[in-house]
Amino acid sequence: MDINEYNEIVAKTNYIKAGTPEHIFMHEAAARARRITAKINGRYHSSEKVKKLFSSLTGKETPDGFVLFPPIYSDFGQNITVGKNVFINSGCCFQDQGGVFIGDGCLIGHQVVFATLNHSPVPENRADMIPRPIKVGNGVWIGSHATILAGVSIGDNSIIAAGAVVTKDVPDNTVVGGVPAKAIKTIG
């Protein structure tokens, strides 16, 4: 199985049964991601070297203006997509099996978590997984220690307050905060 076959299955079913080829592929991808993030995190690298390693992790060319401050953590890696002029601060965690899409001009604070997987609520199927993508619009600022959950879309120019847990979609130009995150105000 390759990443394209995996993504086709996820797009069709939004469900991964434990022990299936796609589940095994996830474990193989996790090992690959751990090897690459260990290289990123293991010592100092120039900005250009960090960009090359990040590109190796995602399997995609790193856009202009991309900046990453290590460390970074990922248990998949191949389903992270970033736009131009994106800044990712240190300690961020990408559980990206369901896909994490970050638009142009986004600022991602320290230790932000992107969690695209849920487990089955049925106890005998608890090892099964339900992947859903996270979509971050253009010009979004996500504050330190925020958590963005599976299936959430964040609208353009929105702000996610530090420590927020985002469980629902955020409209464009909206500031949200709290646990669970709620709208605080509209921008502009």
Short mmCIF file of C-alpha atoms in Angstrom, two decimals, residues 2 26 55 69 73 81 129 147:
data_model
loop_
_atom_site.label_atom_id
_atom_site.label_comp_id
_atom_site.label_asym_id
_atom_site.label_seq_id
_atom_site.Cartn_x
_atom_site.Cartn_y
_atom_site.Cartn_z
CA ASP A 2 1.17 3.55 -0.67
CA MET A 26 -0.30 3.54 9.45
CA SER A 55 9.81 18.00 3.00
CA PHE A 69 11.36 25.74 14.92
CA TYR A 73 6.38 15.41 16.44
CA THR A 81 0.16 20.06 3.81
CA MET A 129 -9.87 4.37 14.11
CA THR A 147 -5.61 21.47 20.45
#
